[in-house]
PDB file of N, CA, C and O in Angstrom:
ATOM      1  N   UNK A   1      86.714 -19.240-116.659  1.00 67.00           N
ATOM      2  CA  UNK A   1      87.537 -19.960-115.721  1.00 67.00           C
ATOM      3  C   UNK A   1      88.729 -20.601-116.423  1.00 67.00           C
ATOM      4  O   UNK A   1      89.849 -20.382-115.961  1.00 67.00           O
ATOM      5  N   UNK A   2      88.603 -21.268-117.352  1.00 71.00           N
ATOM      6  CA  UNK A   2      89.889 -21.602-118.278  1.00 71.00           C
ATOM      7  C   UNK A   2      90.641 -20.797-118.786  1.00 71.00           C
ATOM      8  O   UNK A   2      91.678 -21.308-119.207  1.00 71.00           O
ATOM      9  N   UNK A   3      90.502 -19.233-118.987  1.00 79.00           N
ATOM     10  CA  UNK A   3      91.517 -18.619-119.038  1.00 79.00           C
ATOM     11  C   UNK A   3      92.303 -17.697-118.256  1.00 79.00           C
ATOM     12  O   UNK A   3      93.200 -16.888-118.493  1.00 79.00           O
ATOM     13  N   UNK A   4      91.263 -18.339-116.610  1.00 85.00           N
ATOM     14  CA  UNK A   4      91.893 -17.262-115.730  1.00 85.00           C
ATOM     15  C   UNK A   4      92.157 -15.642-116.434  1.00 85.00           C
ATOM     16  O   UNK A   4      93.236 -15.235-116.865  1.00 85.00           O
ATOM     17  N   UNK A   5      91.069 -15.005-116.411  1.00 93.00           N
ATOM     18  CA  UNK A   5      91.103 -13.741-116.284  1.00 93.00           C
ATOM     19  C   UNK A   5      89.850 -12.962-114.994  1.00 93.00           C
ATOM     20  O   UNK A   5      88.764 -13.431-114.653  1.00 93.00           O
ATOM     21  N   UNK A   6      90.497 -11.708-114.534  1.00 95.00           N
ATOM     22  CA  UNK A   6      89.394 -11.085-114.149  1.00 95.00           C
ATOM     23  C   UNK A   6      87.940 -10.856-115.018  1.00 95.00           C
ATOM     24  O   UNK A   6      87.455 -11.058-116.132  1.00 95.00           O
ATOM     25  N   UNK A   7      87.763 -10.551-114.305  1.00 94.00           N
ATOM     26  CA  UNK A   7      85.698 -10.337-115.105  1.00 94.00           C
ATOM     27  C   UNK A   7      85.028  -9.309-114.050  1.00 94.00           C
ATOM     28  O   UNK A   7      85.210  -9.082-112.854  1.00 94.00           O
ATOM     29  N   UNK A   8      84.131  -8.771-115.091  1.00 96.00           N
ATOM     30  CA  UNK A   8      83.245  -7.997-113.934  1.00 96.00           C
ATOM     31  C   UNK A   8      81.959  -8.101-113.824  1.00 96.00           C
ATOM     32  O   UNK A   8      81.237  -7.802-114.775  1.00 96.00           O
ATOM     33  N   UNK A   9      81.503  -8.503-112.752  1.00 94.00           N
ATOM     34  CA  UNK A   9      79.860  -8.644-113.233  1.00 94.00           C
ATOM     35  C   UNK A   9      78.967  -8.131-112.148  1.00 94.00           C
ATOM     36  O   UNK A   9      79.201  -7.989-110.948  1.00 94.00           O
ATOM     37  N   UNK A  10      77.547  -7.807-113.070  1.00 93.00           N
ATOM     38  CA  UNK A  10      76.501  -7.677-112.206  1.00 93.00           C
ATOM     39  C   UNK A  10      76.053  -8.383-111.247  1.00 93.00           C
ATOM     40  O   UNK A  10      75.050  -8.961-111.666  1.00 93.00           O
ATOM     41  N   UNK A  11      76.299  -8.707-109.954  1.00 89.00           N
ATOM     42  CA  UNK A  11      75.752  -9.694-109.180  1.00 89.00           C
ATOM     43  C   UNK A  11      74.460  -9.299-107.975  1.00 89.00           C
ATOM     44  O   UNK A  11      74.617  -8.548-107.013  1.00 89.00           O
ATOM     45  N   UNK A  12      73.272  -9.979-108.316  1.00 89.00           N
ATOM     46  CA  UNK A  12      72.159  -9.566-107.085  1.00 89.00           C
ATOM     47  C   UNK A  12      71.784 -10.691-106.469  1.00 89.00           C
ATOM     48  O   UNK A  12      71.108 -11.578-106.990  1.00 89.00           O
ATOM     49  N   UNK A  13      72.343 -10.684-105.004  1.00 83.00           N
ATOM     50  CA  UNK A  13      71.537 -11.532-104.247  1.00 83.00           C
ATOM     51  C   UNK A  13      70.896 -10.419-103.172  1.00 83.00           C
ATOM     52  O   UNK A  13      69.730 -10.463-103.563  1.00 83.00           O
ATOM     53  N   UNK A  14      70.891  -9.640-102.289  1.00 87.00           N
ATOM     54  CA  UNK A  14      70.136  -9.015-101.638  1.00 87.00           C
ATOM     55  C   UNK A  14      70.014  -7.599-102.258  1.00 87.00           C
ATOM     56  O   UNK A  14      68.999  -6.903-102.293  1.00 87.00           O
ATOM     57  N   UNK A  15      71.226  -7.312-102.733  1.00 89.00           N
ATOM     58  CA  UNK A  15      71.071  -5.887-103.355  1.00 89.00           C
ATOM     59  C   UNK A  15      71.384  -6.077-104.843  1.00 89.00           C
ATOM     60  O   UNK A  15      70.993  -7.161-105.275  1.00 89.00           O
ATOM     61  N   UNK A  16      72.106  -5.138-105.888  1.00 92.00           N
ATOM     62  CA  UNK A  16      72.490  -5.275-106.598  1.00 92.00           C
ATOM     63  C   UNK A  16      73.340  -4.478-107.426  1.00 92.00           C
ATOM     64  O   UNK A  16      73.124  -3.370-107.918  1.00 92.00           O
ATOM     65  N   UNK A  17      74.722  -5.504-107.526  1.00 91.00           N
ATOM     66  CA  UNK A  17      75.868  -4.487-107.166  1.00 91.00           C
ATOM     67  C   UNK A  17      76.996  -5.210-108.339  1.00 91.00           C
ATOM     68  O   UNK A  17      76.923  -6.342-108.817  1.00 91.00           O
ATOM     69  N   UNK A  18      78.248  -3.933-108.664  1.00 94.00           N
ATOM     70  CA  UNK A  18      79.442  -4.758-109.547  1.00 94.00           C
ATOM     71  C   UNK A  18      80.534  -5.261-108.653  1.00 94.00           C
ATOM     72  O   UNK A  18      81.300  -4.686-107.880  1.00 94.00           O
ATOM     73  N   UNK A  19      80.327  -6.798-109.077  1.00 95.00           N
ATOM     74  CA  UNK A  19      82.099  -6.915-108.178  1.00 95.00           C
ATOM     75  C   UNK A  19      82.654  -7.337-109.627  1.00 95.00           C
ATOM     76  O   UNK A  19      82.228  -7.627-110.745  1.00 95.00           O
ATOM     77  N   UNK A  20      84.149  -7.160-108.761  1.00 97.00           N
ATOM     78  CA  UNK A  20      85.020  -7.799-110.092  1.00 97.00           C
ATOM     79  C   UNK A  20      85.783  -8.895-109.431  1.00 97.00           C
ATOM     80  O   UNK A  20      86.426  -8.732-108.394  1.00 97.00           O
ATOM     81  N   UNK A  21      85.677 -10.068-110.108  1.00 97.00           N
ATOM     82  CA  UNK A  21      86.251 -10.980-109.472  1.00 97.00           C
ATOM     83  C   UNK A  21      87.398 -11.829-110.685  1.00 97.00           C
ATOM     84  O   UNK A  21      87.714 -11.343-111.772  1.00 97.00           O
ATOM     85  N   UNK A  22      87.836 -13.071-110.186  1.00 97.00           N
ATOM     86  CA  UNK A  22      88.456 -14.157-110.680  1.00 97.00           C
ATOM     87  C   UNK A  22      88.327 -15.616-110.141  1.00 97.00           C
ATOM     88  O   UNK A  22      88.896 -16.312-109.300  1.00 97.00           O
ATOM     89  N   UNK A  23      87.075 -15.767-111.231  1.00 96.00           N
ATOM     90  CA  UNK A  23      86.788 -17.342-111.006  1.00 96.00           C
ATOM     91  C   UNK A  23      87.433 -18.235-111.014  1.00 96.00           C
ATOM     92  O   UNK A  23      88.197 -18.254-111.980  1.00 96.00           O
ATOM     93  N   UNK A  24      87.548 -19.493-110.005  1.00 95.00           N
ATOM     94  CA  UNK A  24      88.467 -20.326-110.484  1.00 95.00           C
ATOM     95  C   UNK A  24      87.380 -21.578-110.251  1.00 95.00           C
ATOM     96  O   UNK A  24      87.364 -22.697-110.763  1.00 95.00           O
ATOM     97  N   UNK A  25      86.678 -21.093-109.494  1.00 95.00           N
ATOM     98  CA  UNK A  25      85.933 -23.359-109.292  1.00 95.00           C
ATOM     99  C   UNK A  25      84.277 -23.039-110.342  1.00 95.00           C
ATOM    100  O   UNK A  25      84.074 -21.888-110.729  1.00 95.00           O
ATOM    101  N   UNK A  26      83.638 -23.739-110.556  1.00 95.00           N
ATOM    102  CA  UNK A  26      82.618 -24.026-110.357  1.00 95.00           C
ATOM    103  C   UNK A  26      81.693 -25.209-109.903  1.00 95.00           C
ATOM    104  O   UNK A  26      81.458 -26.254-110.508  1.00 95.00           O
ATOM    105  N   UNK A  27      81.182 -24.745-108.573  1.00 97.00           N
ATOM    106  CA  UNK A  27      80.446 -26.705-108.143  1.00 97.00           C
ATOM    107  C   UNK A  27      79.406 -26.247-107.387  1.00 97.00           C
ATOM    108  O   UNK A  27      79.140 -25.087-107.070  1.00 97.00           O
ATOM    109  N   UNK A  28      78.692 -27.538-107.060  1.00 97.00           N
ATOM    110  CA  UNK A  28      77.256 -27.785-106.655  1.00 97.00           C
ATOM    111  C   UNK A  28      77.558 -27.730-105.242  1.00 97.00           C
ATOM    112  O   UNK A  28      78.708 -27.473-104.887  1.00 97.00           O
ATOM    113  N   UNK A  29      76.599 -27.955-104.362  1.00 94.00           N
ATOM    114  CA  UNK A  29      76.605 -27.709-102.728  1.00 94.00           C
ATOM    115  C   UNK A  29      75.353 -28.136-102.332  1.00 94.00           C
ATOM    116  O   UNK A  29      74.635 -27.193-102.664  1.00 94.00           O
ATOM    117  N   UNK A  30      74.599 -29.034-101.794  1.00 95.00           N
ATOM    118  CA  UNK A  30      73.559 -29.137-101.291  1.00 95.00           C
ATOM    119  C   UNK A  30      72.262 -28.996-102.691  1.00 95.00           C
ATOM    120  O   UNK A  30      71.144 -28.519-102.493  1.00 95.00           O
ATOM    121  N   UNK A  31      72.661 -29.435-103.821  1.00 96.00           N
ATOM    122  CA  UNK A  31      71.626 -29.086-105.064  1.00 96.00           C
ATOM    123  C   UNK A  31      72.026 -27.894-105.855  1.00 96.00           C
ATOM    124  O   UNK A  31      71.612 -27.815-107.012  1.00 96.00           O
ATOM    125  N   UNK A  32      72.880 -26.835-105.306  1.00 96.00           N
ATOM    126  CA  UNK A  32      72.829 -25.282-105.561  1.00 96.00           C
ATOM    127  C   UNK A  32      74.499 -25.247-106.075  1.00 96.00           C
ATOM    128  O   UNK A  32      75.630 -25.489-105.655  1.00 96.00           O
ATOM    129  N   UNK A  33      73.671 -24.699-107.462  1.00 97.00           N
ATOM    130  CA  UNK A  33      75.637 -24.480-107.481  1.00 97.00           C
ATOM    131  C   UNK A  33      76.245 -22.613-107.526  1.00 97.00           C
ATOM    132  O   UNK A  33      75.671 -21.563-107.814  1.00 97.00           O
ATOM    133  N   UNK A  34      77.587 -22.934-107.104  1.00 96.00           N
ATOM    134  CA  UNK A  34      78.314 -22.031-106.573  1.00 96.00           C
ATOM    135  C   UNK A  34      79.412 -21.641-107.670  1.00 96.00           C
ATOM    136  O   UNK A  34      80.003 -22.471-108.361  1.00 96.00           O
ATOM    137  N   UNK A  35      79.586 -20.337-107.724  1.00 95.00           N
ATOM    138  CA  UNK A  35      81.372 -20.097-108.438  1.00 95.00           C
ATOM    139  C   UNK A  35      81.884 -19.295-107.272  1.00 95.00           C
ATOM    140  O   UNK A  35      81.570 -18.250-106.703  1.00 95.00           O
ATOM    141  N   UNK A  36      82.774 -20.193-107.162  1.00 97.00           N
ATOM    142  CA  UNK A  36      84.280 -19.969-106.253  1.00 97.00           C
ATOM    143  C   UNK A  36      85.088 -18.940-106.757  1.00 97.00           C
ATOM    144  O   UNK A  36      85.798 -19.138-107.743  1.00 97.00           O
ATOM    145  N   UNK A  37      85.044 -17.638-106.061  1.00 97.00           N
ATOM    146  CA  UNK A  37      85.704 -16.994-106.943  1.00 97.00           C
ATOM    147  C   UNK A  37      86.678 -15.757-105.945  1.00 97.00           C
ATOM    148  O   UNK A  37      86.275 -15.290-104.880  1.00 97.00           O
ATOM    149  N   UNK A  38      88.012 -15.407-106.609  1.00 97.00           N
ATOM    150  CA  UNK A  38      88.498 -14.610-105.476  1.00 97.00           C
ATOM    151  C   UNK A  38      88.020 -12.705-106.102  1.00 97.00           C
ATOM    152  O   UNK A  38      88.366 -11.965-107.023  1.00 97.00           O
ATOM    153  N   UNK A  39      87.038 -12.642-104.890  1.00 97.00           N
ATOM    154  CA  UNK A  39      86.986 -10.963-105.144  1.00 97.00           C
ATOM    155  C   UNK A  39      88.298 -10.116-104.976  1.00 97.00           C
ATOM    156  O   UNK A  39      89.240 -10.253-104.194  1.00 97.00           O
ATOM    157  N   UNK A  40      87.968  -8.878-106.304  1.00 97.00           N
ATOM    158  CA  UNK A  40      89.215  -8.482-106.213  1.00 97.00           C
ATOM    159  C   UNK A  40      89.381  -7.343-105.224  1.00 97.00           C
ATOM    160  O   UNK A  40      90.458  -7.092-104.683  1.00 97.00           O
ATOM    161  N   UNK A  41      88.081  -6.558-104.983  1.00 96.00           N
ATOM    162  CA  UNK A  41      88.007  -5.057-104.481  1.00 96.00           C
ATOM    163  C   UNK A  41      88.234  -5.717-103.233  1.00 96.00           C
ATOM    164  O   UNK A  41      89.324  -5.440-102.732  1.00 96.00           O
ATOM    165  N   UNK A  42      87.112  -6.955-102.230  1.00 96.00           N
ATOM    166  CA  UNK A  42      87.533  -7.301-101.002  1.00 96.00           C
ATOM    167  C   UNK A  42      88.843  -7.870-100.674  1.00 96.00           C
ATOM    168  O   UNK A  42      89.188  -7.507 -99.550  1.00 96.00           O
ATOM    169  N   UNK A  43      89.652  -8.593-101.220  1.00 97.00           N
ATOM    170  CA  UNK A  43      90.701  -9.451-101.392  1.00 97.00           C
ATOM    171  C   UNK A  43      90.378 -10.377-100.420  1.00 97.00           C
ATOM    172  O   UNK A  43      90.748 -10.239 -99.254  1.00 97.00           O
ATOM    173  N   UNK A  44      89.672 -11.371-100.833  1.00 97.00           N
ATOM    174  CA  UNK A  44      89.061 -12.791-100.114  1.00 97.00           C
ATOM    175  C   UNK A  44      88.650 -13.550-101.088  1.00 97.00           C
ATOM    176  O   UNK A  44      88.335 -12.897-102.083  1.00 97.00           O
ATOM    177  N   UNK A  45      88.485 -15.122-101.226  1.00 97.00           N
ATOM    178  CA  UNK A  45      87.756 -15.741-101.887  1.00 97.00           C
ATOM    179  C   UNK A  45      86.302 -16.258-100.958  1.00 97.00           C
ATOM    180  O   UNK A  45      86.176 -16.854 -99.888  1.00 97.00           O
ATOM    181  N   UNK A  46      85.394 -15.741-101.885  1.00 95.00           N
ATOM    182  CA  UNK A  46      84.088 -16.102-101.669  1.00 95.00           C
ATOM    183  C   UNK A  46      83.137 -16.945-102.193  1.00 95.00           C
ATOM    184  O   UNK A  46      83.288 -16.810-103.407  1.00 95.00           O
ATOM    185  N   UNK A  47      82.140 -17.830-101.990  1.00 95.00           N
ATOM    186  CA  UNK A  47      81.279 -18.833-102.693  1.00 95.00           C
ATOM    187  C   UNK A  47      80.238 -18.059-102.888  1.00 95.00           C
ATOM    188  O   UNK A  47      79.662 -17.754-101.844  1.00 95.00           O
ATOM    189  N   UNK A  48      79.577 -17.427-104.326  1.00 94.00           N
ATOM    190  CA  UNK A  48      78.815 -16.790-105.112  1.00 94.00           C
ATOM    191  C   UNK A  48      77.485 -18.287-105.699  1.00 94.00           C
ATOM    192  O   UNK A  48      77.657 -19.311-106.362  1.00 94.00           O
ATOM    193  N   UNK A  49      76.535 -17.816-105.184  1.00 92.00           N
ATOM    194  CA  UNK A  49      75.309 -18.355-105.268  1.00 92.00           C
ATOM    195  C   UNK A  49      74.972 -17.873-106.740  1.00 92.00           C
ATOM    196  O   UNK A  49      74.658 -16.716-107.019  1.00 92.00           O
ATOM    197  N   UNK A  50      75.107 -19.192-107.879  1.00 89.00           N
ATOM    198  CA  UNK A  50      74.541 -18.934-109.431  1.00 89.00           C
ATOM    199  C   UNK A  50      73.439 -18.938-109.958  1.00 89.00           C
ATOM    200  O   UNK A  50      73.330 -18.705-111.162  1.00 89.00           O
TER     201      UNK A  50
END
């Protein structure tokens, strides 16, 4: 996140799959923390369950 670059990673919450994204937040939510991050393939920012 501090150097703002893309990244690609393995991510599984129901399936398990590569996105490539660009993180910019990381924070908590109800106990659970999240990275805020804008996907690149969807072009949206989404809250990714860590």
């Amino acid at each position: 996140m501090l150097k703002k670059e893309i990244i690609k990673i393995n991510y599984n919450r129901y399936e398990t799959q590569d996105k490539v994204i660009l993180p910019s937040k990381l924070t908590m939510m109800d106990g659970y923390w999240y990275c805020i991050a804008f996907d690149v393939d969807k072009k949206r920012v989404e809250n990714l369950p860590v």
